Coordinates of C-alpha atoms in Angstrom, one line a residue:
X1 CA -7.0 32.7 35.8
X2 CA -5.0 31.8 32.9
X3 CA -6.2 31.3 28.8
X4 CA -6.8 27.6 29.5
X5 CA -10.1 26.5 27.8
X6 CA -12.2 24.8 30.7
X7 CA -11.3 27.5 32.9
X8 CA -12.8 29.8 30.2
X9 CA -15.6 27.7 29.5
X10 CA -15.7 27.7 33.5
X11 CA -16.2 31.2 34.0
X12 CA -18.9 31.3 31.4
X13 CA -20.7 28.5 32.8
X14 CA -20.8 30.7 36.1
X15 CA -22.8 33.5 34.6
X16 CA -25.3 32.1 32.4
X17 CA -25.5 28.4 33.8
X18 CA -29.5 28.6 33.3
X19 CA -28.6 29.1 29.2
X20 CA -29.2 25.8 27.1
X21 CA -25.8 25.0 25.9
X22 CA -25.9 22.2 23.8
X23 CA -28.6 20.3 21.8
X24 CA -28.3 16.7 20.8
X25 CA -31.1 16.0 18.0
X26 CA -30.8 12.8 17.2
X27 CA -30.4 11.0 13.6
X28 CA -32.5 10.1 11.1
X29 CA -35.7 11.5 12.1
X30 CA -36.7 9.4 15.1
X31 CA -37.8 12.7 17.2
X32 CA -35.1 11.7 19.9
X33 CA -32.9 15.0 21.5
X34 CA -31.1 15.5 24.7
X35 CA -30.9 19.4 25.4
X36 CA -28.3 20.8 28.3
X37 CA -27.8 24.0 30.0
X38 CA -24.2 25.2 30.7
X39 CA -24.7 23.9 34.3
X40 CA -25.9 20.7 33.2
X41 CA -22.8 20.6 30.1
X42 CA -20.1 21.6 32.7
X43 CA -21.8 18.6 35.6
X44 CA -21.7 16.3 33.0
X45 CA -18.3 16.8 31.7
X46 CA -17.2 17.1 35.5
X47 CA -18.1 13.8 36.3
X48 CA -16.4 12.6 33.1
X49 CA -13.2 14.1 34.0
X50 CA -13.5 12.7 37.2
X51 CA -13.9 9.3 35.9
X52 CA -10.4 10.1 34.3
X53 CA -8.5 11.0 37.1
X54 CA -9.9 8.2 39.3
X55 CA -9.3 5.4 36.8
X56 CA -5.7 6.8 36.7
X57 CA -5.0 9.0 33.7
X58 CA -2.3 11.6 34.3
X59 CA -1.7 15.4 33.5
X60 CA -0.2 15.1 30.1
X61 CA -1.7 12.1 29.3
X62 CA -3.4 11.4 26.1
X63 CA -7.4 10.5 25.3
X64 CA -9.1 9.2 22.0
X65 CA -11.9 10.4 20.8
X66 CA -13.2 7.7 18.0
X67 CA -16.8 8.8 18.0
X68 CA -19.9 10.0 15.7
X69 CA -21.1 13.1 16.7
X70 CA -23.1 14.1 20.4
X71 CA -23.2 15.3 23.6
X72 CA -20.4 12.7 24.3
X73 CA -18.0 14.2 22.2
X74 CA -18.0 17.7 23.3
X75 CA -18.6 16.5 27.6
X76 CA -15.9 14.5 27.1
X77 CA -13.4 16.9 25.4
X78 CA -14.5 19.3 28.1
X79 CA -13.8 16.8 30.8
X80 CA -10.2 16.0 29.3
X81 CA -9.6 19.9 29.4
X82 CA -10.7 20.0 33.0
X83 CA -8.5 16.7 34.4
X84 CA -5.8 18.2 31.9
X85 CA -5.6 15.0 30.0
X86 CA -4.8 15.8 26.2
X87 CA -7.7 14.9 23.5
X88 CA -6.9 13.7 20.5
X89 CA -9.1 13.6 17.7
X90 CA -9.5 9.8 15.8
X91 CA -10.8 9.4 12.1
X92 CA -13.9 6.8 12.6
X93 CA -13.4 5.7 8.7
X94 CA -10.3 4.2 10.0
X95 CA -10.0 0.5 9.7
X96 CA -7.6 -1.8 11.5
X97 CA -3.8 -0.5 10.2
X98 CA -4.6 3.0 10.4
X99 CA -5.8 2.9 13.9
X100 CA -2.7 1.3 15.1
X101 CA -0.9 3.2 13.6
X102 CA -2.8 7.0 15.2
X103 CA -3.4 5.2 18.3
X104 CA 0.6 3.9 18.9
X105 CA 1.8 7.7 17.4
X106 CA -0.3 9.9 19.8
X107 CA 0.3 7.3 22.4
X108 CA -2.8 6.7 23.5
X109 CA -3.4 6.0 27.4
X110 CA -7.2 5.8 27.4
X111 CA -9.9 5.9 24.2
X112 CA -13.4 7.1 24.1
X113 CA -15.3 5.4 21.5
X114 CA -18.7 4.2 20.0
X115 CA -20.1 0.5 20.4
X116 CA -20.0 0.7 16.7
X117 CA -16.1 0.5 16.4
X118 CA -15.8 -2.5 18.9
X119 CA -14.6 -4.5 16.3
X120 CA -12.2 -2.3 15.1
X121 CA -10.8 -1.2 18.7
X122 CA -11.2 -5.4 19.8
X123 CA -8.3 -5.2 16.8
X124 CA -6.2 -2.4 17.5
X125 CA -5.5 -2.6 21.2
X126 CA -3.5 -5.3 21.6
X127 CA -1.2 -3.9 19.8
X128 CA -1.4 -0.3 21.0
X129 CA 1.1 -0.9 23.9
X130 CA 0.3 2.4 26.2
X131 CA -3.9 2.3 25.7
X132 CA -4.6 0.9 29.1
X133 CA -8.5 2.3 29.4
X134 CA -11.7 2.0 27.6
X135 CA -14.6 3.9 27.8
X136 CA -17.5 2.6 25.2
X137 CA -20.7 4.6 24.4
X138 CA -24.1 3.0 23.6
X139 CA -24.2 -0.9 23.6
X140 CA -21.8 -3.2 21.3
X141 CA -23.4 -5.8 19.1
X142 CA -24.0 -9.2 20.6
X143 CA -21.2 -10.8 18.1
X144 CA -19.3 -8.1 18.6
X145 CA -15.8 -9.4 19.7
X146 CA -15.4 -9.5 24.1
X147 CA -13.7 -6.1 25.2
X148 CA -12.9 -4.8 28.2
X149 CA -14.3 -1.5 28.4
X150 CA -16.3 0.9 31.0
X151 CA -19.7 1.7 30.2
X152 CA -20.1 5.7 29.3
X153 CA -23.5 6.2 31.4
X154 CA -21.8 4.0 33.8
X155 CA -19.0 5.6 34.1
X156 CA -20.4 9.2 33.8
X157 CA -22.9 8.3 37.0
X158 CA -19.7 7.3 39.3
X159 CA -17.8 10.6 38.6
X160 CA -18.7 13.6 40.8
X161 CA -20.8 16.6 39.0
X162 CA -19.0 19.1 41.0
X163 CA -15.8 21.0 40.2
X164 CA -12.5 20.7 43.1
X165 CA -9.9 19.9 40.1
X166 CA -5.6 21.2 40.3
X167 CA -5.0 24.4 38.8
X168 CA -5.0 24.4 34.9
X169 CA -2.1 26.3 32.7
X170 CA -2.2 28.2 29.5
X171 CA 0.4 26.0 28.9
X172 CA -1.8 22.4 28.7
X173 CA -2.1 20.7 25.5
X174 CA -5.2 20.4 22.5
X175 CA -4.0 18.0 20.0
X176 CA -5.9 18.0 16.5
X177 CA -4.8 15.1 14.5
X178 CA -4.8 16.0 10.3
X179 CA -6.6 14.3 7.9
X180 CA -3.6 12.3 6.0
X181 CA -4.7 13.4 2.6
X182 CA -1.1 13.6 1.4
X183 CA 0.7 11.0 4.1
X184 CA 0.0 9.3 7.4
X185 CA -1.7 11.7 9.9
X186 CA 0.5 14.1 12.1
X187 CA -0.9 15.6 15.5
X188 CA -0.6 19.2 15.8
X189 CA 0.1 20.3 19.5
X190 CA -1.4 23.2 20.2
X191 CA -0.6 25.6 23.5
X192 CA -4.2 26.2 24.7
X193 CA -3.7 29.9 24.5
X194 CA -2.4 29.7 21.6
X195 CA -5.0 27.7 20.3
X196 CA -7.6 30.2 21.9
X197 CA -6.5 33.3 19.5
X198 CA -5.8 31.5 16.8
X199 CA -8.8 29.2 16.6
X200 CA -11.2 30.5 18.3
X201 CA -10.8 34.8 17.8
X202 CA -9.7 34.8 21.3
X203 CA -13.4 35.1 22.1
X204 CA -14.6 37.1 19.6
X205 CA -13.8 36.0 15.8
X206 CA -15.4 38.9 14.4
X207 CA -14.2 41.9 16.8
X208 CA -11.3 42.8 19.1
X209 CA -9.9 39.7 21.0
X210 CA -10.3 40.0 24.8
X211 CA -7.2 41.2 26.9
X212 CA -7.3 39.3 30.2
X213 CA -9.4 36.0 30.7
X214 CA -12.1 37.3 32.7
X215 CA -13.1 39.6 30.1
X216 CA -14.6 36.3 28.4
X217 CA -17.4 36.4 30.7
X218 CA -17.7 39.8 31.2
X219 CA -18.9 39.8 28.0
X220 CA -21.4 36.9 27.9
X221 CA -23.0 38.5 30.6
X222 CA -23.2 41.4 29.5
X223 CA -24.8 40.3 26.0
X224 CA -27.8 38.3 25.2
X225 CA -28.6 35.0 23.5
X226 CA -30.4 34.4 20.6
X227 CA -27.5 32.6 18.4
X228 CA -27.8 28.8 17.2
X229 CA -24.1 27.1 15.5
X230 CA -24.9 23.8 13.8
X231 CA -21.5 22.6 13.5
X232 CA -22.5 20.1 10.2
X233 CA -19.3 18.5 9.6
X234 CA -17.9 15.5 12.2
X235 CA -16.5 16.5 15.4
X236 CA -13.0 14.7 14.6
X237 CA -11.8 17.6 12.5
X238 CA -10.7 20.2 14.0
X239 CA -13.0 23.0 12.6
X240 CA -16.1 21.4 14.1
X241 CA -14.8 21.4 17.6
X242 CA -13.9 24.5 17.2
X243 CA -16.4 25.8 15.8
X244 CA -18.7 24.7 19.3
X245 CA -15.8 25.7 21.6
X246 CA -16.3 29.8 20.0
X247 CA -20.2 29.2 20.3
X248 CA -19.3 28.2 23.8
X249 CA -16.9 31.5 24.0
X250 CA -20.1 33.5 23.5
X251 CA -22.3 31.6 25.9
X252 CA -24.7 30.6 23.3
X253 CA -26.2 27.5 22.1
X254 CA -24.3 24.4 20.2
X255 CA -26.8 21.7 17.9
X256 CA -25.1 18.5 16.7
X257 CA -26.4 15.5 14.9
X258 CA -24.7 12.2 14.9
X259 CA -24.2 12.7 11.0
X260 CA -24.7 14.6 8.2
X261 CA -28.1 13.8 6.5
X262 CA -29.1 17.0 4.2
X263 CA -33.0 16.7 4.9
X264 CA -32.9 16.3 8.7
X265 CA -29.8 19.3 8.7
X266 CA -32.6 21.3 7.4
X267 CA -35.2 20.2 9.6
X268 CA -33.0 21.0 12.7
X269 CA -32.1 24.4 11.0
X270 CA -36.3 25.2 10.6
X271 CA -37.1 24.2 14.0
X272 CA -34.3 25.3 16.3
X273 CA -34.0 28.6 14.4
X274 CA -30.3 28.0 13.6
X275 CA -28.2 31.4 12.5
X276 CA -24.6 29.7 12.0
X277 CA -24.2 26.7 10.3
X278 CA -20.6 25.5 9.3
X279 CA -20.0 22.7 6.9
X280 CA -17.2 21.9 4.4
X281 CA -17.7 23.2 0.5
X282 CA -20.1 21.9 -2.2
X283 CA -20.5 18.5 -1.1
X284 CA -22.3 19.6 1.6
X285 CA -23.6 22.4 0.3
X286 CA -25.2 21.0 -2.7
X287 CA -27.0 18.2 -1.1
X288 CA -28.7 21.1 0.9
X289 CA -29.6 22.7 -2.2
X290 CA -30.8 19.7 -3.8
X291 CA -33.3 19.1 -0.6
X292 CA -34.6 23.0 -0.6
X293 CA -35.3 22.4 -4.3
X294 CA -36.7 18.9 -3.5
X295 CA -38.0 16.9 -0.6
X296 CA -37.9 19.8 1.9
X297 CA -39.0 22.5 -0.4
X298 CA -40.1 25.0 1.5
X299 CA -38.3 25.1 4.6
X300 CA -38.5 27.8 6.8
X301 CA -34.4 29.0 6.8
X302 CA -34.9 32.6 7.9
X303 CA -32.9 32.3 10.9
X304 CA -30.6 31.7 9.2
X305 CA -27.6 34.2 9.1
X306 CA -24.5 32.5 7.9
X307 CA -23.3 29.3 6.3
X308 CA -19.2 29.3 6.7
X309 CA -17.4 26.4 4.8
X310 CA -13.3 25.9 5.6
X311 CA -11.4 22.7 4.3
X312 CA -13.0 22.9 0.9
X313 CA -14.0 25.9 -1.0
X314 CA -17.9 26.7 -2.0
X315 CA -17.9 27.9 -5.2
X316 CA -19.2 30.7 -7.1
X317 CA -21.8 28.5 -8.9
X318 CA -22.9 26.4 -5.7
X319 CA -23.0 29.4 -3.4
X320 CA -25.5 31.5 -6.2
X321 CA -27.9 28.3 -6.1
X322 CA -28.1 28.2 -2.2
X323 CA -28.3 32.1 -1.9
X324 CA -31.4 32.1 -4.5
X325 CA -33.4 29.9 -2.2
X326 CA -31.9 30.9 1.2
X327 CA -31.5 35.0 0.5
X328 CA -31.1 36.2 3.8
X329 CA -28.1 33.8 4.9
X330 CA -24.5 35.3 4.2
X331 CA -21.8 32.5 2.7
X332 CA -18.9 32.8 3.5
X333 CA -15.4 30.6 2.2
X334 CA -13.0 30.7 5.1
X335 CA -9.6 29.8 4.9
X336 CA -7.4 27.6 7.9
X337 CA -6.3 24.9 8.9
X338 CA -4.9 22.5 11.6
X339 CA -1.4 24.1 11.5
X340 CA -3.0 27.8 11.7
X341 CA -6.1 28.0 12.8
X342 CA -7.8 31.2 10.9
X343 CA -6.2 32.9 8.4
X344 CA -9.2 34.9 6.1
X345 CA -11.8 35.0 4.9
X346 CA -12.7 34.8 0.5
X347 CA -12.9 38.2 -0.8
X348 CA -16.6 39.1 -3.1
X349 CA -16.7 37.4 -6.2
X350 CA -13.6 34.9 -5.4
X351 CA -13.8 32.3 -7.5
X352 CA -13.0 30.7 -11.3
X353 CA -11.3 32.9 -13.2
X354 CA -9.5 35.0 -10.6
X355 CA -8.8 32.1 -8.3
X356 CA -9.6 31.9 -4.3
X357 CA -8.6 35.3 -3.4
X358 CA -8.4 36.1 0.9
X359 CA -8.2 39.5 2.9
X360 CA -6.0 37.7 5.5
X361 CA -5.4 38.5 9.3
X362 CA -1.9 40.9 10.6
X363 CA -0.5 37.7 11.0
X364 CA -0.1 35.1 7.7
X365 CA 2.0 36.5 4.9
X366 CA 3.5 34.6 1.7
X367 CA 7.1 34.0 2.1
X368 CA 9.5 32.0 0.2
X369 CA 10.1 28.6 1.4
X370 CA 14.0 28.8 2.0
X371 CA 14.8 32.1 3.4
X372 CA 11.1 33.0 5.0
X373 CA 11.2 36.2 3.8
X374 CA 8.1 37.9 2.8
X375 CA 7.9 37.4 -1.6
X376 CA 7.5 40.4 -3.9
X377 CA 4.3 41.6 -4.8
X378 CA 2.9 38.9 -7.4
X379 CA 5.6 36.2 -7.1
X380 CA 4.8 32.7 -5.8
X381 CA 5.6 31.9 -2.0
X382 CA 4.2 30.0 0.6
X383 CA 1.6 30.7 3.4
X384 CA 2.9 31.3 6.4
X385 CA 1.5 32.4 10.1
X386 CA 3.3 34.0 13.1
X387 CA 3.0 34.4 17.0
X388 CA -0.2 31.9 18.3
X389 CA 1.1 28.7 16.6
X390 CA 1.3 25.5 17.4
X391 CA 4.3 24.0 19.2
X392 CA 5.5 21.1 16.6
X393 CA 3.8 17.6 15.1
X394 CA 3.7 15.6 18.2
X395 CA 6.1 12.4 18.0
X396 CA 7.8 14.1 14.5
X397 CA 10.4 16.0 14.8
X398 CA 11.2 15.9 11.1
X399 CA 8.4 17.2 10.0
X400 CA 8.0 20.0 12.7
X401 CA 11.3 21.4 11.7
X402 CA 10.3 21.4 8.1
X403 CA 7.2 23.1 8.9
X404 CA 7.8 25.5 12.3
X405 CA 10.6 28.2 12.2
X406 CA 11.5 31.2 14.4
X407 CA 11.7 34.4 12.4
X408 CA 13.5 37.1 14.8
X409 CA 11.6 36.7 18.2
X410 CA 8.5 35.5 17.0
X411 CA 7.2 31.2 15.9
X412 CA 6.0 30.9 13.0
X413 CA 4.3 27.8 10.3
X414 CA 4.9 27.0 7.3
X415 CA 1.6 25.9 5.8
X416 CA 1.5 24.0 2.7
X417 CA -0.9 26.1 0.3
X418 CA 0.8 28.1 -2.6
X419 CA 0.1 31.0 -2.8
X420 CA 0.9 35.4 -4.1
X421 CA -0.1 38.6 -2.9
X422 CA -0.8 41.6 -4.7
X423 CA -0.5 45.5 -3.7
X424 CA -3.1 46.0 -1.9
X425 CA -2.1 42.9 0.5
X426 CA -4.5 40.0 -0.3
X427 CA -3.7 37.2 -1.3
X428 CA -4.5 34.7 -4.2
X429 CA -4.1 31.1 -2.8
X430 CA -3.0 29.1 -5.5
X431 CA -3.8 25.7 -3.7
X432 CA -1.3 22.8 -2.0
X433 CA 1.9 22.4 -3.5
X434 CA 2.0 18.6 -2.8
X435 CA -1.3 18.6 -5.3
X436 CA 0.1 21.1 -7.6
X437 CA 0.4 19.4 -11.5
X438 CA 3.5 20.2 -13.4
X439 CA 2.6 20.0 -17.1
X440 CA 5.0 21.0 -20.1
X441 CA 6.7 22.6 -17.5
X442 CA 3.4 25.4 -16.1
X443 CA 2.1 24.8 -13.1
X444 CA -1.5 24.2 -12.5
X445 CA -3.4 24.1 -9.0
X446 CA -6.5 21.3 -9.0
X447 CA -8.5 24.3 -7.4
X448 CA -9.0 26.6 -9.7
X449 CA -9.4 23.9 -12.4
X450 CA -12.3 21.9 -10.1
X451 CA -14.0 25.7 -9.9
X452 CA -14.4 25.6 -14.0
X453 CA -15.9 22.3 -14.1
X454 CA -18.2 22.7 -11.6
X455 CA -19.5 25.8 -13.2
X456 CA -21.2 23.5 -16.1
X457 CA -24.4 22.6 -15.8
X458 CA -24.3 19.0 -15.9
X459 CA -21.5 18.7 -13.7
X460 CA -22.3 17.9 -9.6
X461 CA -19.2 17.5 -8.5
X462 CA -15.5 17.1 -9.7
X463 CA -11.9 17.1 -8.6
X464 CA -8.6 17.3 -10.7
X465 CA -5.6 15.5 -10.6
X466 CA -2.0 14.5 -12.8
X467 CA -1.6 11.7 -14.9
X468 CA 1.7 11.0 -15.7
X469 CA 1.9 11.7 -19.6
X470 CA 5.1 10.8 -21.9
X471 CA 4.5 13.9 -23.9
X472 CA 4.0 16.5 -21.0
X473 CA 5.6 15.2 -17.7
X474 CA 1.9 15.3 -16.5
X475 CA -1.8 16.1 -18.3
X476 CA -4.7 17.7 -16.2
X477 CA -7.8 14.9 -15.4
X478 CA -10.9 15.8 -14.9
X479 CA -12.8 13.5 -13.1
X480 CA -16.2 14.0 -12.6
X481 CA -19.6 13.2 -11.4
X482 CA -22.5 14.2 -13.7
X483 CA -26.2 16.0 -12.0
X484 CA -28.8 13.5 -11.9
X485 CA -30.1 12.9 -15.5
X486 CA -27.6 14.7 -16.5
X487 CA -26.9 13.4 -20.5
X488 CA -23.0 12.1 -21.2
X489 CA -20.6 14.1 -21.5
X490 CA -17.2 14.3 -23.6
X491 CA -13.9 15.9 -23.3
X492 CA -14.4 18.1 -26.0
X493 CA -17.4 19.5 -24.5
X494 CA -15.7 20.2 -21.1
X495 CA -12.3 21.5 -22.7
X496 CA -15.0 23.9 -24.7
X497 CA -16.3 25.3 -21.2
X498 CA -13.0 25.6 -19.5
X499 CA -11.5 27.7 -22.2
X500 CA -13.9 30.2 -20.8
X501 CA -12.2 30.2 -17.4
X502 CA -9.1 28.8 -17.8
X503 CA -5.6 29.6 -19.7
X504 CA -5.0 26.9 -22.5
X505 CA -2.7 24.8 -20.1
X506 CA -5.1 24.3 -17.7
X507 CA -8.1 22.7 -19.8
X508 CA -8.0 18.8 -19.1
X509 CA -7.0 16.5 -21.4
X510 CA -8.6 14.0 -20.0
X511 CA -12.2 13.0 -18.8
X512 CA -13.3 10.4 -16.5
X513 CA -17.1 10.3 -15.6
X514 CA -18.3 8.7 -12.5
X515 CA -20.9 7.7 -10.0
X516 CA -19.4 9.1 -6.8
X517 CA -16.7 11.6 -6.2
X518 CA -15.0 9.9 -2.9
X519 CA -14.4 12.8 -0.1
X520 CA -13.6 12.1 3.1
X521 CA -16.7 12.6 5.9
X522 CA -16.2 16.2 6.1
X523 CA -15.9 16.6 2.7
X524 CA -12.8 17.1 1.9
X525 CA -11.4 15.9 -1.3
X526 CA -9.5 12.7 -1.5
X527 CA -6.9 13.6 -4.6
X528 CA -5.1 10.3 -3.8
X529 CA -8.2 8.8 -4.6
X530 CA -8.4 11.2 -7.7
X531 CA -5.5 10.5 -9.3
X532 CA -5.4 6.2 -8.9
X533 CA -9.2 6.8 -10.7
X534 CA -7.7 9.0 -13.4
X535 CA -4.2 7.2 -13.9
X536 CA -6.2 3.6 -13.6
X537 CA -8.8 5.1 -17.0
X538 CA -5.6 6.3 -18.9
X539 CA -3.9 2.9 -18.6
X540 CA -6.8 1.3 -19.6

């Protein structure tokens, strides 16, 4: 047995197959749920992978994902893994252009997608030259363009529910495609392995990784259950998948809902006695907190353990509103990516004023960008990680040289995040250097900025960007979107509240107010967005 993720996910199957594995609650509010053991999971994804092989997908080959949230997203990731065809996350916001343009770079052979996108897939495939098989879920609209396409159920009552695949390798591929916040997306090969220790803990994120395979399910049998993850964010980015595949490491149970709707999250966290949600910063935090102090007032949470974000920071003013209503629940800002997997966790009290501050693993250290060494205490490097990283951008090799190095004997990333470390090794993450604003010649980081605003009362959300300005090079923006009945509010008054956070050359200098911060579905912010809104009001 080798650290190849269905045989893992095998071997845990075999020794609690009786456990319910993964809950489907449906969305909004109709009462509708599909619940599966870890016999029933690994059948269903069986016959799913089966489907594969018979319909003539390959070792190697590469699968699409371009689906909402559900049991058919997870089954059919785990039946990729188990016919060792390569799944590759698609961004269902995409529109035509974009997903030519993911489906022709990850060459696509087959795609997996909701009746919902027919339209869009009807467009894309005829230009997507190596997508030769289509597998639709639920039923298209009746003026939805013709397709030729296998039904899911259909397809997922031909395949066999029983096992009898080729041996697997540490070696096969998990491709997580980025989110293209600063460029078109790149897909980040991962080694399964490596993708196993550096995503998922090596079975145990918290404690000592295993040494040997089989000590996966040593330990699930050996321990009990008891422990709900509510992945909240879409499945498409990497840290929700994840996030299920380590619930699934532990032989515990998985609920997903086809999307986020803060009242029915909190339904589903009252009355399947969730202890581990995930989600991604404030705005999706704060619609949480705006329920518990609203509509579902009074919701039973205290199952609740912890509430993780990564991909967007909670911050300190957010996080004290949720703990006052949820006490018992631990929050906690984690800090990864697509590149790295985990690199830390946010220390106590990280937050405006002293920036997002990480007790980091043995293996990420800042380094300067053109010789990789490790920077002096307090100067500004980059992030980097060694040993269980990925293998390159898939179909790039410009950008995988920029970004993946060897360092001695050991692979390491380059990540993109800014960042120092101080004597007692952790580390002060600066934010992205591809965001970072030059102004009068100081550098400021849209992170720490966004942390001040959102500390005033009227503001509910907010993200910072440059402006080109004649005087400066650049000025800070501020653009923001006020709390509901919230009264206006003026540049003066926010520069006023910054200068209580923030060093002089940081405070805005200008304001634009909003209705609706745009964030991609997971919640991370959308700074090209950001800074057309701000340049747009300056011009004006």
């Amino acid at each position: 047995m080798e650290y190849n993720l269905a045989d893992l996910f095998e071997s845990v199957v075999d020794v609690v197959p009786d456990r319910e594995a993964l809950v489907h609650v449906d969305h909004p509010g109709t009462g509708a749920e599909r619940r599966l053991t870890y016999a029933q999971l690994d059948a269903a994804a069986n016959r799913i992978a089966h489907h594969l092989i018979d319909s003539g997908l390959r070792p190697g080959e590469h699968l699409g994902l371009h689906l909402y949230n559900g049991i058919e997203y997870l089954q059919t990731v785990l039946g990729c893994l188990k016919a060792r065809v390569v799944p590759v996350n698609v961004n269902y916001r995409y529109v035509e252009e974009e997903l030519i343009y993911l489906y022709r770079d990850a060459d696509l052979a087959a795609l997996v997608f909701d009746a919902e996108f027919t339209e869009r897939v009807a467009a894309a495939q005829p230009r997507t030259e190596k997508l030769r098989h289509l597998v639709r879920v639920g039923t298209p609209d009746p003026e939805a363009p013709p397709l030729k396409a296998v039904d899911f159920a259909e397809a997922e009552a031909k395949g066999s529910p029983e096992r009898g695949f080729a041996a697997r390798s540490a070696d096969d591929q998990f491709i997580i495609y980025t989110g293209g916040t600063t460029g078109m997306p790149k897909g980040v090969m991962w080694r399964q392995e490596d993708l196993f220790f550096a995503g998922l803990g090596g079975g145990a994120p918290t404690g000592e990784p295993v040494s040997r395979p089989e000590e996966l399910a040593e330990r699930v049998a050996a321990g009990g259950d008891g422990i709900t993850f509510f992945p909240t964010p879409p499945l498409m980015h990497g840290t929700s998948t994840l996030t299920a595949f380590i619930g699934f490491n532990f032989g515990q149970r998985i609920v997903v809902h086809r999307k986020f709707v803060p009242e029915e999250v909190l339904r589903t966290i009252e009355k399947e006695k969730v202890t581990s949600v995930s989600l991604v910063g404030d705005a999706m935090l704060r619609p949480l907190i705006d329920a518990l102090n609203g509509p579902l007032k009074g919701t039973d949470c205290s199952a609740l353990f912890s509430v993780s974000s990564s991909g967007a920071i909670m911050s300190d003013t957010v996080r004290a509103q949720f703990q006052a209503l949820v006490p018992n629940a631990m929050l906690l800002n984690n800090f990864g990516s697509s590149e790295s997997g985990f690199n830390g966790t946010a220390t106590d009290g990280s937050g405006a004023g002293q920036g997002f501050r990480l007790r980091v693993n043995a293996r990420t250290q800042v380094v300067d960008p053109a010789t990789y060494e490790p920077v002096a205490v307090g100067e500004i490097g980059r992030l980097a990680q060694r040993g269980h990283v990925p293998l390159g951008y898939y179909n790039d090799p410009e950008k995988t040289a920029e970004t993946f190095f060897r360092r001695g004997d050991e692979r390491w990333v380059l990540l993109g995040d800014m960042a120092t470390v101080d004597d007692e090794g952790i580390v002060t993450v600066l934010g992205r250097g591809s965001q970072c604003i030059n102004t009068g010649g100081e550098k400021v980081y849209p992170e720490e900025v966004e942390q001040a605003l959102k500390s005033h009362p009227d503001i509910y959300d907010a993200l910072v960007a440059g402006v080109p300005d004649p005087k400066w090079g650049n000025h800070v923006a501020a653009v923001v979107q006020l709390r509901s009945g919230a009264s206006s509010l003026d540049l003066d008054a926010i520069q006023t509240h910054c200068r209580t956070h923030l060093a002089g050359y940081k405070i805005p200098r200008q304001l634009v107010v909003t209705d609706h911060i745009q964030r991609s579905p997971s919640g991370k912010a959308d700074y090209r967005w950001a800074r057309s809104v701000a340049a747009d009001s300056a011009t004006a």
